[in-house]
Short mmCIF file of C-alpha atoms and ligand atoms in Angstrom, two decimals:
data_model
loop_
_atom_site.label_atom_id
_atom_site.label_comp_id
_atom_site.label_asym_id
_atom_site.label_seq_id
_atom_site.Cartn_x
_atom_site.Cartn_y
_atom_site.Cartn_z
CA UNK A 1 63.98 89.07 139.08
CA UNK A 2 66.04 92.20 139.73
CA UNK A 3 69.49 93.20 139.22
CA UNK A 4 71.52 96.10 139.27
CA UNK A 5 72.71 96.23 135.40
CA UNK A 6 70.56 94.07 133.27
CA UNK A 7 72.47 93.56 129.95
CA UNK A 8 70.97 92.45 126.43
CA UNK A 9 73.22 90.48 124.55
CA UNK A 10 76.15 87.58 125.01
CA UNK A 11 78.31 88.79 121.97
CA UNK A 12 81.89 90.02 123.09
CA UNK A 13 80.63 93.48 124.45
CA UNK A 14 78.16 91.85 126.80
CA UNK A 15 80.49 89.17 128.36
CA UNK A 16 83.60 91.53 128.98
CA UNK A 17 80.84 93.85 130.55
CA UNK A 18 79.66 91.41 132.63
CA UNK A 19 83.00 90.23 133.58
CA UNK A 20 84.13 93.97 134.26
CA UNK A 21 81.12 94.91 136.13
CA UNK A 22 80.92 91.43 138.43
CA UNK A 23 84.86 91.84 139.32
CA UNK A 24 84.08 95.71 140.25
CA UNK A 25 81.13 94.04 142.32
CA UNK A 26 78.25 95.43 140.32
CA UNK A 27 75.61 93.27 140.63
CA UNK A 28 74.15 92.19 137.21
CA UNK A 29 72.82 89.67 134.93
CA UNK A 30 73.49 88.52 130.87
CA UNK A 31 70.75 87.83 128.60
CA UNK A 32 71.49 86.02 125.59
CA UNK A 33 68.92 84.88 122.81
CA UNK A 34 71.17 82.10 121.37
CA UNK A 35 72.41 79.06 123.06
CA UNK A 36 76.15 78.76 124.04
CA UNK A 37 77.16 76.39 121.04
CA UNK A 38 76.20 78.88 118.04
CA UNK A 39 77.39 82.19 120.22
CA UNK A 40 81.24 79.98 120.33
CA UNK A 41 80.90 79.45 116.72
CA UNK A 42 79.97 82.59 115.02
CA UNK A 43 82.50 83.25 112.60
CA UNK A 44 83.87 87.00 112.65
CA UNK A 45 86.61 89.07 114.03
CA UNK A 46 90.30 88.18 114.12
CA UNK A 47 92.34 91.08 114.70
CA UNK A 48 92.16 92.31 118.31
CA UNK A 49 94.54 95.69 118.90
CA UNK A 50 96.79 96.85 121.82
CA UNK A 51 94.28 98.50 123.93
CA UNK A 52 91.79 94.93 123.64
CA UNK A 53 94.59 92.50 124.18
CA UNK A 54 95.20 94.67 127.45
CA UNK A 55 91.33 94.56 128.52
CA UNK A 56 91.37 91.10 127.97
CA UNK A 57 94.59 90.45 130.11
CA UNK A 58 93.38 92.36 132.79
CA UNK A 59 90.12 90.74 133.39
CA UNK A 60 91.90 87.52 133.70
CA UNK A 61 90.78 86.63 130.45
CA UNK A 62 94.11 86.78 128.80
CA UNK A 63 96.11 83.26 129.53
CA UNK A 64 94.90 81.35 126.28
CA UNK A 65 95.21 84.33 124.08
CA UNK A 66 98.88 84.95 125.40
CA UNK A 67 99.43 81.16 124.75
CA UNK A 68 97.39 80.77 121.11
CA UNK A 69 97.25 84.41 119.40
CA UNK A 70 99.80 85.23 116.99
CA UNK A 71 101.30 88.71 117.34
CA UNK A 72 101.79 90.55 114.56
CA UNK A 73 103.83 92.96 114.17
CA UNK A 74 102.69 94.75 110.62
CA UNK A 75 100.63 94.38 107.62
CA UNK A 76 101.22 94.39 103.69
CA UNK A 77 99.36 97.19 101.17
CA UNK A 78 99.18 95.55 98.17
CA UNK A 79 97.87 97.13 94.96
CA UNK A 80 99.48 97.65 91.69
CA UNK A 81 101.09 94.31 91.19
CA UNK A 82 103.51 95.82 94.43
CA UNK A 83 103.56 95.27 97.99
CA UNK A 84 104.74 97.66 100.83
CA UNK A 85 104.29 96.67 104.61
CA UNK A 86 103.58 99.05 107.61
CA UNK A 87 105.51 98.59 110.44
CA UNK A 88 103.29 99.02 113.32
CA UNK A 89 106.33 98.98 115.99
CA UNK A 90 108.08 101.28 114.70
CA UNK A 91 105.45 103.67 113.79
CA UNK A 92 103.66 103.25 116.88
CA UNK A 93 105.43 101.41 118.92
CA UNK A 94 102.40 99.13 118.99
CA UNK A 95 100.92 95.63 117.97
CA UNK A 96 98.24 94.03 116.92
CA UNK A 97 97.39 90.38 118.09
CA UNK A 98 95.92 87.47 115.44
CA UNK A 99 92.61 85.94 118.08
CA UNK A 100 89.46 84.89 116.95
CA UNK A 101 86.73 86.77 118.11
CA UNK A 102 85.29 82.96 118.62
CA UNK A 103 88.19 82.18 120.70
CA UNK A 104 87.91 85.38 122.68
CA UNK A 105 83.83 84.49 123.13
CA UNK A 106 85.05 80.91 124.68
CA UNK A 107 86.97 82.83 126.84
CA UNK A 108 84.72 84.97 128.45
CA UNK A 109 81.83 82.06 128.75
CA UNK A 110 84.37 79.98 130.71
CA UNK A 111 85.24 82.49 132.87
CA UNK A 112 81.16 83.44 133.56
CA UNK A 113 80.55 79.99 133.99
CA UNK A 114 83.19 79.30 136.55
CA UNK A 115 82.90 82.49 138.78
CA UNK A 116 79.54 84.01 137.57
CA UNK A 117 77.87 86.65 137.22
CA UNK A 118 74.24 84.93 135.98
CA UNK A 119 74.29 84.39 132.33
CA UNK A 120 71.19 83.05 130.59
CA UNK A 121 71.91 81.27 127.23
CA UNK A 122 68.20 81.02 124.98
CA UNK A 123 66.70 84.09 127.02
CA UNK A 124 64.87 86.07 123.93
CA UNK A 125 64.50 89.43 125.14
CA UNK A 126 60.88 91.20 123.40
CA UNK A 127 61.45 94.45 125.01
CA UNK A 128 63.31 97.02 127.20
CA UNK A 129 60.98 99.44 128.63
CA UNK A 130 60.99 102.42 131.17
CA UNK A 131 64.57 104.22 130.00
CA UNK A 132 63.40 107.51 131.65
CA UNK A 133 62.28 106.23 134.86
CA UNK A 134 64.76 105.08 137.74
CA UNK A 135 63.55 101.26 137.39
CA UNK A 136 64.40 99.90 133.56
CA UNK A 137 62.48 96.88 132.72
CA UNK A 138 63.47 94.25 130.40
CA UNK A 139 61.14 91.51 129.40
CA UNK A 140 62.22 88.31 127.98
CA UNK A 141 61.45 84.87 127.26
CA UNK A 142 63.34 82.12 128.73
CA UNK A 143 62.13 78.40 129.15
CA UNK A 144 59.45 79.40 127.88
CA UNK A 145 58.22 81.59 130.49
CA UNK A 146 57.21 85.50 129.80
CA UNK A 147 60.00 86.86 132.88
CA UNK A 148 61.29 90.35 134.00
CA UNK A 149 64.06 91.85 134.38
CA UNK A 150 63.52 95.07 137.11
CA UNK A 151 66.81 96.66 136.39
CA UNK A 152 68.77 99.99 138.21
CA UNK A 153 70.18 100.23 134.27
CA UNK A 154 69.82 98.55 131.27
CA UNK A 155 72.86 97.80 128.27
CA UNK A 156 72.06 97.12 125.15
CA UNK A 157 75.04 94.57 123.87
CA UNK A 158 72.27 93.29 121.58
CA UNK A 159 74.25 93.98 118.06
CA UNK A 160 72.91 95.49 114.85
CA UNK A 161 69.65 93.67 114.84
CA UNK A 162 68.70 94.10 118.80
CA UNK A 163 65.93 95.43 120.67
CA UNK A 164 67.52 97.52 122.97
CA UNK A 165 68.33 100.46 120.89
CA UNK A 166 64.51 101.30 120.20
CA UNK A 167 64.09 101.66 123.90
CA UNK A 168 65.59 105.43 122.86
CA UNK A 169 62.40 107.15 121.44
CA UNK A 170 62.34 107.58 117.53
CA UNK A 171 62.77 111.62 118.88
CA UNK A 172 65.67 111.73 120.52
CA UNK A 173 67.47 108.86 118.56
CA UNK A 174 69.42 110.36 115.63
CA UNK A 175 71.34 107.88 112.98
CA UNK A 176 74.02 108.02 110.47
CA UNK A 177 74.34 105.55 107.87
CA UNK A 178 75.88 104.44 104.52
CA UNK A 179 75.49 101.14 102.58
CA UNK A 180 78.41 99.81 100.51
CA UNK A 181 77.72 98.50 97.10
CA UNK A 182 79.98 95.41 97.90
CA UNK A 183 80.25 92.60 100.21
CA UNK A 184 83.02 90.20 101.44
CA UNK A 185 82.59 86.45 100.79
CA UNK A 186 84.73 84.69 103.39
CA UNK A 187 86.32 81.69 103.56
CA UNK A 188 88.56 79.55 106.22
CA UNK A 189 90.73 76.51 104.90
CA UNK A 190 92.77 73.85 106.48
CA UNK A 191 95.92 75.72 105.20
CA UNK A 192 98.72 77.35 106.88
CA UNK A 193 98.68 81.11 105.52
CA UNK A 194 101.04 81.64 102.31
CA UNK A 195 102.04 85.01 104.43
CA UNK A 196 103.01 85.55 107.70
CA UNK A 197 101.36 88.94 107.70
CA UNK A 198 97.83 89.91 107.07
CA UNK A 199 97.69 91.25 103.34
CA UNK A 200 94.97 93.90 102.02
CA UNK A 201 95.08 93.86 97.99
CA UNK A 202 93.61 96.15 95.86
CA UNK A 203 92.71 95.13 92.92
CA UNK A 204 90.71 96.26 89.53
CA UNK A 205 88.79 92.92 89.86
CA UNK A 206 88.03 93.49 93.59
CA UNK A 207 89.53 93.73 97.33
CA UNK A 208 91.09 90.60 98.37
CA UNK A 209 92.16 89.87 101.85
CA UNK A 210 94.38 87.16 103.36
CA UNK A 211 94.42 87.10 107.34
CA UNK A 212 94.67 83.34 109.10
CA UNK A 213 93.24 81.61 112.10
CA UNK A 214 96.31 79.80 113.13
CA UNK A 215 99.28 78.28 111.82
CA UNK A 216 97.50 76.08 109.72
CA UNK A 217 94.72 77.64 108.58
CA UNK A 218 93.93 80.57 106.77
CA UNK A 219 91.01 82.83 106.39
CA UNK A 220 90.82 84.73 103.27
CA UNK A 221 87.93 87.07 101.72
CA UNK A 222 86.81 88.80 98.74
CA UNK A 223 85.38 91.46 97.46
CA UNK A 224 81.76 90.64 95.86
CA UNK A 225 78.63 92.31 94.64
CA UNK A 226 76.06 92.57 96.70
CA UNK A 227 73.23 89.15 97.05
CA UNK A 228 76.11 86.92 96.35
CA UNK A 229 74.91 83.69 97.29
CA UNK A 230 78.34 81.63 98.45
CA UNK A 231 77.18 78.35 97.67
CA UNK A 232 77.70 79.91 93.79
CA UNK A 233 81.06 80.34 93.91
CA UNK A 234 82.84 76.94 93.63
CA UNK A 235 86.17 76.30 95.62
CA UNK A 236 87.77 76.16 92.43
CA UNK A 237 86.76 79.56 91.23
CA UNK A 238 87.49 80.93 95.04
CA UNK A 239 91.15 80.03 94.63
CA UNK A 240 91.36 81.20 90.77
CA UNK A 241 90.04 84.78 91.88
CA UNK A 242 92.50 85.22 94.99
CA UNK A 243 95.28 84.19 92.84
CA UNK A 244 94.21 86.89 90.26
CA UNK A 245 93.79 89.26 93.10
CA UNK A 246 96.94 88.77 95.30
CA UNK A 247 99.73 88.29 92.21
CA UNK A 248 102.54 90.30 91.90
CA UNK A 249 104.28 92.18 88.78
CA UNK A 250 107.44 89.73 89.44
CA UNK A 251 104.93 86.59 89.67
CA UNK A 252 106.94 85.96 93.26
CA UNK A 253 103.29 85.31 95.17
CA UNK A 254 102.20 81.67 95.36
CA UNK A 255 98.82 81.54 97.42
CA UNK A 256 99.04 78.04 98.81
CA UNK A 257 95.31 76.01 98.49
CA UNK A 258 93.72 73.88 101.35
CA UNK A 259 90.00 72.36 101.54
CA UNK A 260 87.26 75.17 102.65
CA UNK A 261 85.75 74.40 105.49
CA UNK A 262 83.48 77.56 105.25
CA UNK A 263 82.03 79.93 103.13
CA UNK A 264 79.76 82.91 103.96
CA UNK A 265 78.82 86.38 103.07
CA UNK A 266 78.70 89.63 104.65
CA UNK A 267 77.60 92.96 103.66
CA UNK A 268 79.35 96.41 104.29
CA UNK A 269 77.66 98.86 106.45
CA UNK A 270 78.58 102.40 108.48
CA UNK A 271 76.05 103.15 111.09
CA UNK A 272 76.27 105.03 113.79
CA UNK A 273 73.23 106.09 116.68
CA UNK A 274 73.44 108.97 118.97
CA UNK A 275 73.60 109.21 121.52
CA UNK A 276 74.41 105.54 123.42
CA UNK A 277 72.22 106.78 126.55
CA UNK A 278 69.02 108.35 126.99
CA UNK A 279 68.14 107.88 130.77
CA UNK A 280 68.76 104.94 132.43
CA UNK A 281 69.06 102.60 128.83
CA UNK A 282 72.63 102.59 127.49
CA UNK A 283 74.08 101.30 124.37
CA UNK A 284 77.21 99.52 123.68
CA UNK A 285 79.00 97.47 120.58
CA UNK A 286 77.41 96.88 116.99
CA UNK A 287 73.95 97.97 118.96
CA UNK A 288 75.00 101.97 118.89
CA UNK A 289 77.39 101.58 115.70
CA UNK A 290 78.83 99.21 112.88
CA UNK A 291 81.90 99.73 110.51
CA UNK A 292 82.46 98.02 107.39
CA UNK A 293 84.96 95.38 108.33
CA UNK A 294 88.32 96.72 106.31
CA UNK A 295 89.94 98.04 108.81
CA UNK A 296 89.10 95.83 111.55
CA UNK A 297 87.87 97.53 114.38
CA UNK A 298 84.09 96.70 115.17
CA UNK A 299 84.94 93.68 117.73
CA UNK A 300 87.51 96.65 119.01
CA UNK A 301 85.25 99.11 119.20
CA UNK A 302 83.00 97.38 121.02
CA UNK A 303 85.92 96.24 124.07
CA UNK A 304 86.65 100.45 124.02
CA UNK A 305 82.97 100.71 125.00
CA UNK A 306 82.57 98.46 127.57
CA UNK A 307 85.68 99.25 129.25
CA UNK A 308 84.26 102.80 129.39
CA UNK A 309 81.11 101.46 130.54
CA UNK A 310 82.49 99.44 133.47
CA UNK A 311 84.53 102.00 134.89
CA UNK A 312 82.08 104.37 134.47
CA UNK A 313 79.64 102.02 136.93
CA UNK A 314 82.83 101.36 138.96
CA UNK A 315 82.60 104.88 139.74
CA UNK A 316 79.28 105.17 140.54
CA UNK A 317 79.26 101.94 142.69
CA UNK A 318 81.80 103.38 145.01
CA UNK A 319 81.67 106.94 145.10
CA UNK A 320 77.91 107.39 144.25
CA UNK A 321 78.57 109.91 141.66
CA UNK A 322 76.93 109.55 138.26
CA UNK A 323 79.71 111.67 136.64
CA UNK A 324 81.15 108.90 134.38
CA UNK A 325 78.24 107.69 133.45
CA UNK A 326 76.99 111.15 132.62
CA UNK A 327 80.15 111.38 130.11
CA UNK A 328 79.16 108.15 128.65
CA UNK A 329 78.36 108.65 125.30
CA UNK A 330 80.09 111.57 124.30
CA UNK A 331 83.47 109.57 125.83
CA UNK A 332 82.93 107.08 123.19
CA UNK A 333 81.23 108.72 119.91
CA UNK A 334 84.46 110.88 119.60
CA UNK A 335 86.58 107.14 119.36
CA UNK A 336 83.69 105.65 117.65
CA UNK A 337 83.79 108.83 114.91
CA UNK A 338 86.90 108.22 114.13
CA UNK A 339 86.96 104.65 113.98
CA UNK A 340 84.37 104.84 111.60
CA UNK A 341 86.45 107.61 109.60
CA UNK A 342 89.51 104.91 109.23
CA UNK A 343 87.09 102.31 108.19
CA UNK A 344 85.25 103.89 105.37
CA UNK A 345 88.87 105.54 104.35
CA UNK A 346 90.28 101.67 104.49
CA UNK A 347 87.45 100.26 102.68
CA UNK A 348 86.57 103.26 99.87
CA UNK A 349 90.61 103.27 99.16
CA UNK A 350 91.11 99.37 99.01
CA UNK A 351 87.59 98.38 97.06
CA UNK A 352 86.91 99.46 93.48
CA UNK A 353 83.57 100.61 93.54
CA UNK A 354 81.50 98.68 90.44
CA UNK A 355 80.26 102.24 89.10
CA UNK A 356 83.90 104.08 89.79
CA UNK A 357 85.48 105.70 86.25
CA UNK A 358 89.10 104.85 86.01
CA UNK A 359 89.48 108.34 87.82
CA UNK A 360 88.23 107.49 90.91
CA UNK A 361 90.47 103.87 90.18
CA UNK A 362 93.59 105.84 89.67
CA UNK A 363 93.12 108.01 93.24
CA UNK A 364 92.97 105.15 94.97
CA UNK A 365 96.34 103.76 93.90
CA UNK A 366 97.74 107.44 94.30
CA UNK A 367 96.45 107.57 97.85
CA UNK A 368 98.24 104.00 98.27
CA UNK A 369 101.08 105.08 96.59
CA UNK A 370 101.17 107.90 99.29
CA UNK A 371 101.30 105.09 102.28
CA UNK A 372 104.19 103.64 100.56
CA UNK A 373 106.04 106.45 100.20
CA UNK A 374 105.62 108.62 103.39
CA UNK A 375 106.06 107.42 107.02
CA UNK A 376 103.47 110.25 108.01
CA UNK A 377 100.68 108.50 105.80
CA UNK A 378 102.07 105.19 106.69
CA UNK A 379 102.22 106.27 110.37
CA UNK A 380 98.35 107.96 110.27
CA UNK A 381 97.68 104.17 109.49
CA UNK A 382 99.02 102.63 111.39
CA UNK A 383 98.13 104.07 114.81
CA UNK A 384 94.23 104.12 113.40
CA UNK A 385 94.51 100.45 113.31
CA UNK A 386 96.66 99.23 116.34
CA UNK A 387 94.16 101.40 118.14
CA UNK A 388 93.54 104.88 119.20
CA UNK A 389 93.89 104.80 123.71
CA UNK A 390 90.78 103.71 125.27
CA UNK A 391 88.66 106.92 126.87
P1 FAD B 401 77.45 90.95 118.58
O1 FAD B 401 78.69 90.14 118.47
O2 FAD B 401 76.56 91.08 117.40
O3 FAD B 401 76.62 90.34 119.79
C1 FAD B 401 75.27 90.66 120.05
C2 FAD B 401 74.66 89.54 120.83
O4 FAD B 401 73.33 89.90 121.20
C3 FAD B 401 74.56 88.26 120.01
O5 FAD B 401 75.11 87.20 120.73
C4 FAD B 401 73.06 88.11 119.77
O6 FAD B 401 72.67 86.75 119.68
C5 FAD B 401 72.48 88.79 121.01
N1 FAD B 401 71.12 89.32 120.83
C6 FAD B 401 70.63 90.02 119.78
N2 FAD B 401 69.33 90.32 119.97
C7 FAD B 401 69.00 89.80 121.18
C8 FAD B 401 67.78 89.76 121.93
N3 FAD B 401 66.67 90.31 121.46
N4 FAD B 401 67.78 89.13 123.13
C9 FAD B 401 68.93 88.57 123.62
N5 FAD B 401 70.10 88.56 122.95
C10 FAD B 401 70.13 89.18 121.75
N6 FAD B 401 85.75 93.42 114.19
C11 FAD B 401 87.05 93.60 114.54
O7 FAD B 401 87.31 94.31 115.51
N7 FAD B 401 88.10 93.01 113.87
C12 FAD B 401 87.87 92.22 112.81
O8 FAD B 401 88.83 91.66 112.26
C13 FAD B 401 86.50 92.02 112.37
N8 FAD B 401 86.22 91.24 111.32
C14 FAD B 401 84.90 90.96 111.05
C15 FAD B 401 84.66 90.09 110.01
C16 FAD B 401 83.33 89.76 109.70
C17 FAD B 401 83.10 88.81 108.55
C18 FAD B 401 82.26 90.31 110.46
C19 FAD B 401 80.82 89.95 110.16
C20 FAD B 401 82.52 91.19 111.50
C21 FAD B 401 83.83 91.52 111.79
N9 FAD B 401 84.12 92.37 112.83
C22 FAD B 401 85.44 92.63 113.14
C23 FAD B 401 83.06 93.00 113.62
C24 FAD B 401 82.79 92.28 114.95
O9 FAD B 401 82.56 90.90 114.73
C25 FAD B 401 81.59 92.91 115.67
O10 FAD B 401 81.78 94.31 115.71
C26 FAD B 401 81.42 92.37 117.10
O11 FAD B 401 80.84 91.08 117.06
C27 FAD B 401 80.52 93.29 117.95
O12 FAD B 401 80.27 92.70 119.20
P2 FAD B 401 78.93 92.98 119.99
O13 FAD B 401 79.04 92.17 121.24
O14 FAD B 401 78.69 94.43 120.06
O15 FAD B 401 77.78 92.42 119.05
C1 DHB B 402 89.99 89.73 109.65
C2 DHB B 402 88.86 90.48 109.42
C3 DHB B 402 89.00 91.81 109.09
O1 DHB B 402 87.90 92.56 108.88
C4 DHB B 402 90.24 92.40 108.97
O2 DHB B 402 90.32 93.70 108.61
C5 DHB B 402 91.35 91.66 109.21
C6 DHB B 402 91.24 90.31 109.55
C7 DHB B 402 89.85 88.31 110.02
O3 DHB B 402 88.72 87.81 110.08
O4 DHB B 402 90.88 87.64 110.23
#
C-alpha cells in the first residue's frame, strides 16, 4: 500500500486530519487500532472552544453540533463557600460550546465513511520507521495480515500511549513532564445539571467539577488520590462528597441526584515532546503533549494542531513549497506552551494538594479571590480558556 500522508491514530486529531487533508485533496489513509464501537464510546472531552467549533463547521462537520451542543456563555469559580462567574462574552467576546468529544468522534466517522478518505478500524500499527528518509514506512497489523504502509509523511495521532512518537530517536527527542498527586473520578448520570453553567469548586476536601452532557444528564468529577479504584466509591458516597464540595455559605446550592451510569478514573499529567517533527514523521494531539484536564483544552489542542497540519500540507500540495511544514512545530509548541501554562495554573489553583500547609491552601483562595475581584485576572481567564487563535 502507499499513500501520501499515512496517519496513526482515529482519535479526534486523526479524523479532522484526515477530513482536512482529503477535502484539500491530499491523498492519505487512517489507521486505527480499535474498532469503531469503542473509538464512539470513549468517554472524555466536553468543552470544545471558539476556534474548534469553527474547524468543525468548516469541514462540514458542524450541522449536529450546531443542532445538539449547548453554548455556553461563562463559567462559575467557586471556592470559599462563594461563587463568582466569568463572563466569557464580555471579556472576550467569545464562547465556548458544551459537545462531547464522543459526539464530535461520531461526527467525523460518518463523514469518512460517507465520502472517504480510507479509514481502517482494528489496524494495530507495530512500528513507524524511516523518519529521515523521503519514504516513511509504517507497519501494521490488520486482518491479521503483517501490511505496509509506504508513506510521502507519516502523523502520529496515536495519543499518549502510541508508537509513533519513538519513531523520533531517543537523541533528538527532548520531554517535559510533571505528575499530579491527584486524579479525577468521573461520573455521568441520567440527570439534568443542577446549573446551567459549568462550575469548578475548590474545596479543602478536594476539586469538584460539575459540567453536563445534555439537558438531562450531567457529568460531574472529583478530585481523588491517586490508585482510586471507582468501583470503591459507592453512588451514595459520590453524591455525599459533591454535596460537601459544591455547598455554599448561604446553603442556596441543591445538587440534584440521578442514577450513574458511569464511573471511571483518570490521572493528571503535563507532558510535552519537542519537537512534533523530525524529518518526514510528525506529531500531533495527546501523541506530542497532554494537559491535566482542568482547564479543558487537550481535545482543543489537538483540533489547533491539525488545523496547522492540514494547511501546512495544503500548501505544499499546491505550491510545492515545504515552508509550512518547515514551521510546523515551532507554530504549535508556542500555543501548546501556553496551553499547558493555563492548565497547570487551573489545576494547581483549584486542587488542594494532599501534602500543601494551610499556606499554600490560603494562596490559592487569594489567587481566586483575585479572579473575582479584577476583570484583568478574570479576563486573562477567560481568553486562556475560550481559546487562544489558531496559528
Ligand atoms: P486520542 O483521543 O488519544 O486518540 C488516539 C487514537 O490513536 C486512539 O483512537 C487510539 O486507539 C489510537 N492508537 C493508539 N495507538 C495506536 C496504534 N499503535 N495503532 C493504531 N492506532 C493507535 N480535552 C478538552 O479539550 N476538553 C475537555 O473538556 C477534556 N476533558 C477530558 C476529560 C477526561 C476525563 C479525559 C481523559 C480527557 C479530557 N480531555 C479534554 C482530553 C482529550 O480527551 C484528549 O486530549 C483528546 O482525546 C486528544 O485527541 P487525540 O486524537 O490526540 O488522541
Ligand atoms: C469537562 C471536562 C473538563 O476537563 C473540563 O475542564 C470541563 C468539562 C467535561 O467532560 O464535560
Amino acid at each position: 500500500m502507499r499513500t501520501t500522508v499515512g496517519i496513526v491514530g482515529g482519535g479526534p486529531a486523526g479524523l479532522l486530519l484526515a477530513r482536512l487533508l482529503h477535502q484539500a485533496g491530499v491523498d492519505c489513509v487512517l489507521l486505527e487500532c480499535r474498532d469503531r464501537a469503542y473509538v464512539e464510546q470513549r468517554q472524555r472531552a466536553g468543552i470544545l472552544e471558539q476556534g474548534t467549533i469553527d474547524a468543525l463547521r468548516a469541514c462540514g462537520a458542524g450541522e449536529r453540533m450546531d443542532r445538539e451542543g449547548l453554548p455556553h456563555d461563562g463559567v462559575e469559580l467557586r471556592f470559599d463557600g462563594r461563587g463568582t462567574r466569568i463572563d466569557f462574552p464580555g471579556l472576550t467576546g467569545r464562547q465556548v460550546m458544551v459537545y462531547a468529544q464522543t459526539e464530535v468522534v461520531k461526527d467525523l466517522i460518518a463523514l469518512h465513511l460517507a465520502e472517504g478518505p480510507q479509514l481502517l478500524f482494528e489496524a494495530q500499527v507495530t512500528a513507524v520507521e524511516g523518519a529521515d528518509t523521503d519514504s516513511p514506512v509504517i507497519r501494521f497489523t490488520h486482518s491479521g495480515r503483517e501490511q505496509t504502509l509506504h508513506c510521502d509523511y507519516v502523523v502520529g495521532c496515536d495519543g499518549f500511549h502510541g508508537v509513533t512518537r519513538h519513531a523520533i530517536p531517543d537523541g533528538v527527542r527532548q520531554t517535559f513532564e510533571r505528575v499530579y498527586p491527584y486524579s479525577w473520578l468521573g461520573i455521568l448520570a441520567d440527570v439534568p445539571p443542577s446549573s446551567d453553567e459549568l462550575i469548578y469548586a475548590h474545596h479543602e476536601r478536594g476539586f469538584a467539577l460539575l459540567s453536563m452532557r445534555s439537558p438531562s444528564v450531567s457529568r460531574l468529577y472529583l478530585q481523588v488520590p491517586n490508585g482510586t479504584d471507582p468501583a470503591s466509591w459507592s453512588d451514595e458516597q459520590i453524591w455525599g462528597e459533591l454535596d460537601a464540595r459544591f455547598a455554599l455559605a448561604d446553603g442556596s446550592f441543591k445538587l440534584a441526584r440521578g442514577p450513574i451510569t458511569s464511573k471511571s478514573v483518570t490521572p493528571m499529567r503535563s507532558f510535552v515532546a519537542e519537537p512534533m517533527r523530525y524529518g518526514r514523521v510528525l506529531l500531533a494531539g495527546d501523541a506530542a503533549h497532554i494537559v491535566p484536564p482542568t482547564g479543558a483544552k487537550g481535545l482543543n489542542l489537538a483540533v489547533a494542531d491539525v488545523v496547522v497540519l492540514a494547511r501546512a500540507f495544503a500548501h505544499l500540495h499546491t505550491t510545492g513549497s515545504a515552508e509550512l511544514l518547515d514551521a510546523y512545530s515551532d507554530t504549535c509548541l508556542r500555543r501548546v506552551w501556553r496551553a499547558e501554562h493555563f492548565s497547570y495554573f487551573m489545576t494547581t489553583t483549584l486542587h488542594p494538594d494532599p501534602e500543601q500547609s494551610p499556606f499554600e491552601t490560603r494562596l490559592q483562595i487569594s489567587q481566586l479571590d483575585r479572579i473575582a475581584s479584577s476583570q484583568h485576572a478574570a479576563a486573562e481567564v477567560a481568553e486562556n480558556y475560550t481559546g487562544l487563535p489558531i496559528g
